[in-house]
Structure formats: structure tokens, C-alpha cells
Short mmCIF file of C-alpha atoms in Angstrom, two decimals:
data_model
loop_
_atom_site.label_atom_id
_atom_site.label_comp_id
_atom_site.label_asym_id
_atom_site.label_seq_id
_atom_site.Cartn_x
_atom_site.Cartn_y
_atom_site.Cartn_z
CA GLY A 1179 -23.39 11.59 -18.97
CA VAL A 1180 -24.05 10.24 -15.49
CA SER A 1181 -26.96 12.83 -15.41
CA ASN A 1182 -28.24 11.49 -18.70
CA ILE A 1183 -28.47 7.83 -17.18
CA LEU A 1184 -29.88 8.91 -13.99
CA TYR A 1185 -32.42 10.69 -15.59
CA LEU A 1186 -33.42 7.65 -17.82
CA LEU A 1187 -33.43 5.39 -15.19
CA LEU A 1188 -35.66 7.32 -12.97
CA LEU A 1189 -38.21 8.20 -15.69
CA ALA A 1190 -38.37 4.42 -16.44
CA ILE A 1191 -38.93 3.61 -13.10
CA GLU A 1192 -41.38 6.47 -12.32
CA LEU A 1193 -43.17 5.27 -15.74
CA GLU A 1194 -43.31 1.38 -14.21
CA ARG A 1195 -44.50 2.74 -10.98
CA LYS A 1196 -47.47 4.47 -12.83
CA GLU A 1197 -48.17 1.55 -14.92
CA VAL A 1198 -48.23 -0.76 -11.80
CA ALA A 1199 -50.75 1.71 -9.80
CA SER A 1200 -52.93 1.68 -12.85
CA GLU A 1201 -52.61 5.50 -13.16
CA ARG A 1202 -52.04 4.87 -16.77
CA ALA A 1203 -52.37 1.85 -19.05
CA THR A 1204 -49.17 2.51 -20.65
CA THR A 1205 -46.68 4.74 -22.15
CA ILE A 1206 -44.77 5.11 -25.22
CA LEU A 1207 -41.33 6.66 -24.47
CA ALA A 1208 -39.64 8.40 -27.12
CA ILE A 1209 -35.44 9.15 -26.92
CA GLU A 1210 -33.94 11.02 -29.37
CA GLU A 1211 -30.09 10.43 -29.82
CA PRO A 1212 -29.42 9.72 -26.50
CA GLU A 1213 -25.50 8.70 -27.18
CA ALA A 1214 -24.56 12.01 -26.56
CA HIS A 1215 -22.01 12.14 -23.68
CA LEU A 1216 -21.73 8.53 -23.02
CA HIS A 1217 -18.77 6.65 -24.43
CA PRO A 1218 -19.15 3.49 -26.16
CA HIS A 1219 -19.66 0.74 -23.51
CA LEU A 1220 -21.70 2.53 -21.21
CA GLN A 1221 -24.34 2.97 -24.29
CA ARG A 1222 -24.12 -0.73 -24.79
CA LEU A 1223 -24.36 -1.51 -21.20
CA VAL A 1224 -27.59 0.68 -20.71
CA PHE A 1225 -29.43 0.52 -23.68
CA ARG A 1226 -28.74 -3.54 -23.88
CA ASP A 1227 -31.70 -4.10 -21.17
CA PHE A 1228 -33.50 -0.56 -21.56
CA LEU A 1229 -34.58 -1.73 -25.48
CA ARG A 1230 -35.97 -4.99 -24.30
CA ARG A 1231 -38.15 -3.38 -21.95
CA GLU A 1232 -42.18 -4.23 -22.01
CA SER A 1233 -43.03 -0.63 -22.38
CA PRO A 1234 -43.16 0.94 -25.86
CA VAL A 1235 -39.78 2.79 -26.41
CA ILE A 1236 -38.81 4.33 -29.59
CA LEU A 1237 -35.23 5.55 -30.05
CA THR A 1238 -33.51 7.61 -32.72
CA THR A 1239 -29.75 7.23 -32.84
CA HIS A 1240 -26.77 7.62 -35.10
CA SER A 1241 -24.53 5.26 -32.68
CA PRO A 1242 -23.78 1.88 -33.91
CA HIS A 1243 -23.18 1.07 -30.33
CA ILE A 1244 -26.84 1.42 -29.72
CA ALA A 1245 -27.90 -0.35 -33.00
CA SER A 1246 -25.74 -3.14 -31.98
CA VAL A 1247 -27.79 -4.15 -28.86
CA ALA A 1248 -31.33 -3.41 -30.26
CA PRO A 1249 -33.30 -6.76 -30.82
CA LEU A 1250 -33.13 -7.42 -34.58
CA ARG A 1251 -36.78 -7.30 -34.93
CA SER A 1252 -37.41 -3.63 -33.52
CA ILE A 1253 -34.85 -2.23 -36.03
CA MET A 1254 -36.27 0.18 -38.51
CA LEU A 1255 -33.62 1.84 -41.01
CA LEU A 1256 -34.38 5.32 -42.70
CA ARG A 1257 -32.91 6.06 -45.66
CA GLU A 1258 -32.58 8.55 -48.20
CA ASP A 1259 -34.52 7.37 -51.60
CA GLN A 1260 -32.24 7.25 -54.08
CA THR A 1261 -34.94 8.94 -56.31
CA GLY A 1262 -34.76 11.85 -54.43
CA ASP A 1263 -38.30 11.40 -52.68
CA GLY A 1264 -37.18 12.17 -49.29
CA SER A 1265 -36.42 9.31 -46.66
CA LYS A 1266 -37.70 5.52 -46.98
CA GLY A 1267 -38.05 3.38 -44.03
CA THR A 1268 -37.02 -0.56 -44.08
CA SER A 1269 -37.22 -3.26 -41.60
CA THR A 1270 -36.44 -6.70 -40.82
CA LYS A 1271 -40.27 -7.65 -40.64
CA GLU A 1272 -40.67 -9.44 -43.46
CA ALA A 1273 -37.23 -11.24 -43.70
CA ASN A 1274 -38.53 -14.56 -42.30
CA PHE A 1275 -35.38 -15.18 -39.86
CA THR A 1276 -35.60 -18.57 -38.16
CA PRO A 1277 -34.94 -18.08 -34.41
CA GLN A 1278 -31.51 -19.68 -34.91
CA GLU A 1279 -30.61 -16.92 -37.45
CA THR A 1280 -32.01 -14.06 -35.31
CA ASP A 1281 -29.83 -14.89 -32.61
CA ASP A 1282 -26.57 -15.39 -34.72
CA LEU A 1283 -27.46 -11.86 -36.33
CA GLU A 1284 -27.77 -10.20 -33.22
CA ARG A 1285 -24.60 -11.58 -32.05
CA TYR A 1286 -22.85 -10.61 -35.16
CA LEU A 1287 -24.28 -6.85 -34.65
CA ASP A 1288 -23.14 -6.90 -31.27
CA ALA A 1289 -19.67 -8.09 -32.17
CA THR A 1290 -19.34 -5.65 -35.60
CA ARG A 1291 -20.69 -2.87 -33.48
CA ALA A 1292 -23.48 -2.80 -36.03
CA GLU A 1293 -21.65 -0.54 -38.94
CA ILE A 1294 -23.44 -2.57 -41.59
CA LEU A 1295 -26.41 -0.76 -40.57
CA PHE A 1296 -24.94 2.66 -41.43
CA ALA A 1297 -23.54 1.73 -44.40
CA ARG A 1298 -24.70 2.94 -47.78
CA GLY A 1299 -23.39 -0.43 -49.33
CA VAL A 1300 -21.84 -3.45 -48.04
CA ILE A 1301 -19.38 -6.02 -49.21
CA LEU A 1302 -19.84 -9.27 -47.55
CA VAL A 1303 -16.47 -11.54 -47.24
CA GLU A 1304 -15.32 -14.70 -45.80
CA GLY A 1305 -12.89 -13.55 -43.41
CA ALA A 1306 -10.09 -11.51 -41.79
CA ALA A 1307 -7.96 -11.78 -45.30
CA GLU A 1308 -10.43 -9.72 -47.01
CA ILE A 1309 -11.00 -7.18 -44.35
CA PHE A 1310 -7.22 -6.08 -45.12
CA LEU A 1311 -6.93 -6.82 -48.98
CA VAL A 1312 -10.37 -5.42 -50.34
CA PRO A 1313 -10.25 -1.85 -48.97
CA ALA A 1314 -6.73 -1.99 -50.33
CA ILE A 1315 -7.49 -2.99 -53.91
CA ALA A 1316 -10.48 -0.38 -53.78
CA ALA A 1317 -7.82 2.31 -52.66
CA LYS A 1318 -5.60 1.20 -55.88
CA MET A 1319 -8.85 1.14 -58.26
CA GLU A 1320 -9.52 4.64 -56.97
CA ARG A 1321 -12.47 3.62 -55.54
CA PRO A 1322 -11.88 4.63 -51.88
CA LEU A 1323 -14.66 2.63 -49.80
CA ASP A 1324 -15.12 5.18 -47.25
CA GLU A 1325 -16.01 7.97 -49.73
CA TYR A 1326 -18.53 5.63 -51.05
CA GLY A 1327 -19.77 4.74 -47.55
CA VAL A 1328 -19.22 1.09 -48.23
CA THR A 1329 -18.30 -1.15 -45.51
CA VAL A 1330 -16.30 -4.64 -45.65
CA CYS A 1331 -18.10 -6.93 -43.46
CA SER A 1332 -16.72 -10.35 -42.62
CA VAL A 1333 -19.04 -13.07 -41.85
CA HIS A 1334 -16.28 -15.27 -40.60
CA GLY A 1335 -17.20 -18.49 -42.60
CA THR A 1336 -19.26 -19.09 -46.03
CA ASP A 1337 -22.82 -18.97 -44.55
CA PHE A 1338 -23.87 -16.07 -46.26
CA ALA A 1339 -27.46 -16.63 -47.06
CA PRO A 1340 -28.41 -15.23 -43.13
CA TYR A 1341 -26.74 -11.95 -44.12
CA ALA A 1342 -28.40 -11.62 -47.49
CA LYS A 1343 -31.56 -11.60 -45.86
CA LEU A 1344 -30.95 -8.83 -43.59
CA LEU A 1345 -29.73 -6.71 -46.38
CA GLY A 1346 -31.79 -7.98 -49.34
CA LEU A 1347 -35.20 -6.44 -50.73
CA SER A 1348 -37.41 -8.29 -47.61
CA GLY A 1349 -34.99 -6.54 -45.15
CA LEU A 1350 -33.29 -3.55 -44.71
CA ASN A 1351 -32.72 -3.03 -48.34
CA ILE A 1352 -28.99 -1.92 -48.41
CA PRO A 1353 -27.20 -2.53 -51.39
CA PHE A 1354 -24.41 -5.38 -51.02
CA VAL A 1355 -22.41 -7.71 -52.91
CA ILE A 1356 -20.43 -10.86 -51.84
CA LEU A 1357 -17.03 -11.88 -52.68
CA THR A 1358 -16.23 -15.50 -52.03
CA ASP A 1359 -13.87 -18.32 -52.75
CA GLY A 1360 -14.52 -20.66 -55.83
CA ASP A 1361 -13.11 -23.75 -53.25
CA TRP A 1362 -13.21 -26.52 -56.11
CA TYR A 1363 -12.88 -30.12 -54.83
CA THR A 1364 -13.25 -33.65 -56.19
CA SER A 1365 -16.05 -35.21 -55.20
CA LYS A 1366 -16.88 -39.04 -54.04
CA THR A 1367 -17.73 -39.55 -57.81
CA LYS A 1368 -14.49 -37.98 -59.06
CA GLU A 1369 -16.71 -34.71 -60.07
CA ARG A 1370 -15.10 -31.27 -59.98
CA LEU A 1371 -17.17 -29.14 -58.00
CA SER A 1372 -17.43 -25.51 -56.42
CA ARG A 1373 -18.84 -24.70 -53.35
CA GLY A 1374 -18.48 -20.99 -53.95
CA LEU A 1375 -20.87 -21.42 -56.99
CA ARG A 1376 -23.32 -23.56 -54.62
CA ARG A 1377 -22.83 -20.69 -52.35
CA ALA A 1378 -24.04 -18.39 -54.91
CA VAL A 1379 -27.34 -20.83 -55.71
CA SER A 1380 -28.01 -20.82 -51.50
CA VAL A 1381 -27.68 -16.97 -51.45
CA ALA A 1382 -30.35 -16.72 -54.32
CA GLU A 1383 -32.68 -18.96 -52.89
CA ALA A 1384 -32.58 -17.20 -49.33
CA MET A 1385 -33.21 -13.82 -50.86
CA ALA A 1386 -36.02 -15.72 -53.11
CA SER A 1387 -34.42 -14.61 -55.88
CA PRO A 1388 -36.19 -14.48 -59.35
CA ASP A 1389 -32.98 -15.91 -61.02
CA LEU A 1390 -32.99 -18.87 -58.43
CA ALA A 1391 -34.04 -21.60 -61.01
CA GLY A 1392 -31.44 -20.33 -63.56
CA LEU A 1393 -28.41 -20.46 -61.25
CA ALA A 1394 -30.03 -23.97 -60.08
CA ALA A 1395 -30.21 -25.55 -63.62
CA LEU A 1396 -26.98 -23.99 -64.18
CA PHE A 1397 -25.30 -25.74 -61.37
CA LYS A 1398 -27.20 -29.27 -61.94
CA SER A 1399 -25.98 -29.12 -65.87
CA ARG A 1400 -22.38 -28.02 -64.59
CA GLN A 1401 -22.19 -24.96 -67.05
CA TRP A 1402 -19.70 -23.26 -64.79
CA GLU A 1403 -19.00 -20.26 -67.01
CA LYS A 1404 -22.69 -19.52 -67.39
CA LEU A 1405 -22.97 -19.73 -63.74
CA TYR A 1406 -20.11 -17.63 -62.86
CA LYS A 1407 -21.44 -14.72 -64.87
CA ALA A 1408 -25.17 -15.58 -63.48
CA ALA A 1409 -23.81 -15.36 -59.96
CA ALA A 1410 -22.09 -12.00 -60.57
CA ASN A 1411 -25.66 -10.81 -61.75
CA VAL A 1412 -27.10 -11.62 -58.78
CA GLY A 1413 -24.09 -9.64 -56.85
CA VAL A 1414 -22.19 -13.12 -55.86
CA PHE A 1415 -18.52 -12.73 -57.39
CA VAL A 1416 -16.93 -16.20 -56.77
CA GLY A 1417 -13.07 -16.48 -57.38
CA ALA A 1418 -11.53 -19.23 -58.96
CA LYS A 1419 -9.96 -21.09 -55.86
CA THR A 1420 -9.30 -19.21 -52.72
CA LEU A 1421 -8.29 -15.64 -52.24
CA GLU A 1422 -4.57 -16.43 -51.69
CA VAL A 1423 -4.17 -18.95 -54.39
CA ASP A 1424 -5.88 -16.68 -56.67
CA LEU A 1425 -3.55 -13.64 -55.62
CA PHE A 1426 -0.37 -16.08 -56.20
CA ASP A 1427 -1.47 -17.38 -59.27
CA ASN A 1428 -2.50 -13.77 -60.62
CA GLY A 1429 1.15 -12.92 -60.23
CA HIS A 1430 1.72 -11.59 -56.71
CA ASP A 1431 4.14 -14.68 -55.83
CA GLN A 1432 7.02 -12.47 -55.23
CA GLU A 1433 5.06 -10.24 -52.98
CA PHE A 1434 4.26 -13.54 -50.89
CA VAL A 1435 7.55 -14.58 -50.65
CA GLU A 1436 8.45 -10.71 -49.31
CA THR A 1437 5.69 -11.16 -46.95
CA PHE A 1438 7.01 -14.41 -45.39
CA LYS A 1439 10.44 -13.15 -44.98
CA GLU A 1440 9.18 -10.01 -43.34
CA LEU A 1441 7.31 -12.18 -41.06
CA GLU A 1442 10.26 -14.17 -40.58
CA ALA A 1443 9.07 -17.62 -41.59
CA SER A 1444 11.35 -20.19 -41.28
CA THR A 1445 13.90 -20.92 -43.90
CA GLY A 1446 11.67 -24.20 -45.03
CA VAL A 1447 8.58 -22.06 -45.74
CA VAL A 1448 10.37 -19.17 -47.24
CA SER A 1449 12.34 -21.64 -49.73
CA ALA A 1450 9.06 -23.38 -50.40
CA ILE A 1451 7.47 -20.50 -51.39
CA GLU A 1452 10.31 -19.04 -53.47
CA ALA A 1453 10.52 -22.30 -55.44
CA MET A 1454 6.68 -22.17 -56.02
CA ALA A 1455 7.04 -18.66 -57.24
CA SER A 1456 9.95 -19.13 -59.44
CA SER A 1457 8.09 -21.91 -61.47
CA HIS A 1458 5.82 -19.19 -63.30
CA THR A 1459 3.06 -21.64 -63.49
CA PRO A 1460 -0.36 -22.35 -61.61
CA LEU A 1461 0.15 -23.50 -57.99
CA THR A 1462 -0.95 -27.50 -57.81
CA ASP A 1463 -2.81 -29.03 -55.37
CA ASP A 1464 0.47 -30.22 -53.26
CA ASN A 1465 1.54 -26.69 -53.45
CA ILE A 1466 -1.70 -25.21 -52.56
CA GLU A 1467 -1.39 -27.11 -49.37
CA ILE A 1468 1.91 -26.00 -48.78
CA LEU A 1469 0.72 -22.05 -49.14
CA LEU A 1470 -2.47 -22.55 -47.01
CA ASN A 1471 -0.55 -24.41 -44.09
CA ALA A 1472 2.02 -21.40 -44.07
CA LEU A 1473 -1.08 -19.24 -43.97
CA GLU A 1474 -2.38 -21.00 -40.87
CA ARG A 1475 0.72 -20.96 -39.05
CA PHE A 1476 1.21 -17.09 -39.27
CA GLY A 1477 -2.47 -15.89 -39.77
CA LYS A 1478 -4.27 -15.25 -42.73
CA GLY A 1479 -5.13 -11.92 -41.58
CA ARG A 1480 -1.90 -11.22 -40.24
CA VAL A 1481 -0.26 -12.11 -43.97
CA ALA A 1482 -3.18 -10.17 -45.45
CA GLN A 1483 -2.05 -7.09 -43.30
CA ARG A 1484 1.43 -7.07 -44.82
CA LEU A 1485 0.35 -8.53 -48.22
CA ALA A 1486 -2.19 -5.31 -48.66
CA GLY A 1487 0.66 -2.65 -48.95
CA LYS A 1488 2.38 -4.73 -51.98
CA ILE A 1489 -1.08 -5.02 -54.11
CA ALA A 1490 -0.65 -4.77 -57.74
CA ILE A 1491 -4.08 -3.43 -59.29
CA ASP A 1492 -2.82 -4.95 -62.69
CA ARG A 1493 -2.41 -8.47 -61.14
CA CYS A 1494 -5.70 -8.57 -59.13
CA PRO A 1495 -8.19 -11.34 -59.76
CA ASP A 1496 -10.83 -10.21 -61.72
CA TYR A 1497 -13.85 -11.04 -59.15
CA LEU A 1498 -12.38 -8.96 -56.76
CA LYS A 1499 -12.40 -6.06 -59.04
CA ALA A 1500 -15.76 -6.78 -60.31
CA GLY A 1501 -17.31 -6.99 -57.00
CA ILE A 1502 -15.87 -3.40 -55.73
CA GLU A 1503 -17.10 -2.06 -59.33
CA GLY A 1504 -20.40 -3.74 -58.73
CA ILE A 1505 -21.04 -2.18 -55.31
CA VAL A 1506 -19.48 1.33 -56.46
CA ARG A 1507 -22.37 1.25 -59.21
CA LEU A 1508 -25.26 0.29 -56.58
CA VAL A 1509 -24.63 2.81 -54.36
CA SER A 1510 -23.54 5.76 -56.93
CA PRO A 1511 -26.27 8.22 -57.52
#
């Protein structure tokens, strides 16, 4: 590994010396799979700067660690064409990222080690809870995601638009779906609206989807049921409320009780969750606040990690199962 690094550095110095001395105008340096014998930290350390050289560099790699530090606009993805007609190249050249989106996505790829670039398909989710629960649900559905080459990626929030642009037809053209909460709320005019359905419209807009006008019209006319279906047709699967509330209301109430007991929650928290579970009715707004406060106290990811082993597929929200089936269809031959 050290020999490889020394060779690359000495070669780079020699090429720069010749260019300064006008011995040659420029040199295109091609490097094939340099990750051999280099541990992940060293791969990132060496190539974070090397790939930003002024002289042209063409580098092929199967390493997500090297890909994670590559400039976003320099990435070209070669994938097998689903028609069986060889490989097809895609890039981010036509994605029209704003400078802020470029910075955000490069930081995201660095933090997640760029596994998204090597996936056959991607499920974009909001946060840590889905990272644990979605693969567990897929396994219960006999759709193990690794077997399909599908990666679950959290965007750590609800701004899915830049990621849709990255993965969409104008970007890297990697099949993807989005799973997001319904997030219903009461507006200042006392109208019930869904942030999740509004996100579906925003994603369609970011991707310049031909279905944009239809989705926007459905949102404007408040045709919620039709909008849920239309959003699913463009790959955005929207829940009823929030992930945990939907699981609770769909019959995982006792599993939540068991999970909070395992986490040694206070008697007050356990009693409150038990009372909600014993009512066998959808959670009220007050009960939702109690549940969400308990989740925040222990961490949604930690609770989801424990809950993942208790998931019953017949009591999972339909939008989660539909999203998983959706990405499996997209990546299957």
C-alpha cells in the first residue's frame, strides 16, 4: 500500500515538473482501481486531493471510499444496460444542481461513503428509524434488499429533491423510491394539509416529471386519495402520519410497550404507552405527542433498532410494503 502511494505521488510530481518546464502541454493520467492494499481512511486521504488536480485524471474504481471524495460533477457511472446491450454511462452533467446542492451532496456522499453510487436501486428515507426498520420489513416480505442490490439511504430530513435529481433520469439514472411521512397538520386557516404529499409535488418538480402538473393540480384541489396514488406512481410513497405512529396504529402497539420496557423507560412512560395500547383505537393528537416525546428521549434510531426484531409483516403500513415492492420491480430483470 505504501509503495502504491509513493509511486502515485512521485508520478504526480514528475508530471507537474514536466508541465512547468513546458516539456509537455498536459498529461492525462489514467489509474485503474487504485484501492488495492489501501485501507479506507488512506483511500480517502490520498484521493480527496488527488482527484482535484488541475491536470486531467481518469480513475476507475469499485471503492465507495474513493468515490465518496470525488467531485460530484466528475462522476461517471457505468452500469449494465437492462436491455442486455452492454454497459451504459451516466453522469451528473445535466442534473442542473445549484452550488448549494452540489456542496450538500458532496458532503452527503463523503459521510455515507457513497454506497448509493454502487447500488442497483435506492430507497430514500427520512432518518435513522427507517434505516433499521425498512430492511427488517423487506426481509419479512422475503425481499432481502442486499440480494436485489438495494440500499436504504437516509437524507437526514425531508429535503428529497436534490437526491431525486442525483438519481433521476437527468443524473445517474439509478432506480429509486422515496418513503416519507404524511405529516398532516392544521394550517392557520384551520385546514388539514399534508407536508408529505407536498413533498411528492416538490420531488416531481425537481425531476421535471411530466406528472408534475397532475400532482400539483391534485394538491391544489385537495384530492388527497388520488394524490396518494399519483405520488406512488412517481415513486413517492407517503404514510398516513409518521412512521412510528403508523406502526402503532397498525397493530404494533404491544411491540412498542415491550420495546420501551427493554429500554428501561420510566414507569410513567411505560404506563402511558400501555394505556394507549389497551385502547385499541387510533392515537389522538395528545397521545401522538406523548409517543413522539418518548421516542425523542431514547432516540428514534435506538427504539427502531429494538423494534425491528418484533415487526409483523401483516401489521405493517401499506405504503412501506408498496415502496419495497416498487423498488424490487424496478431493479428486477
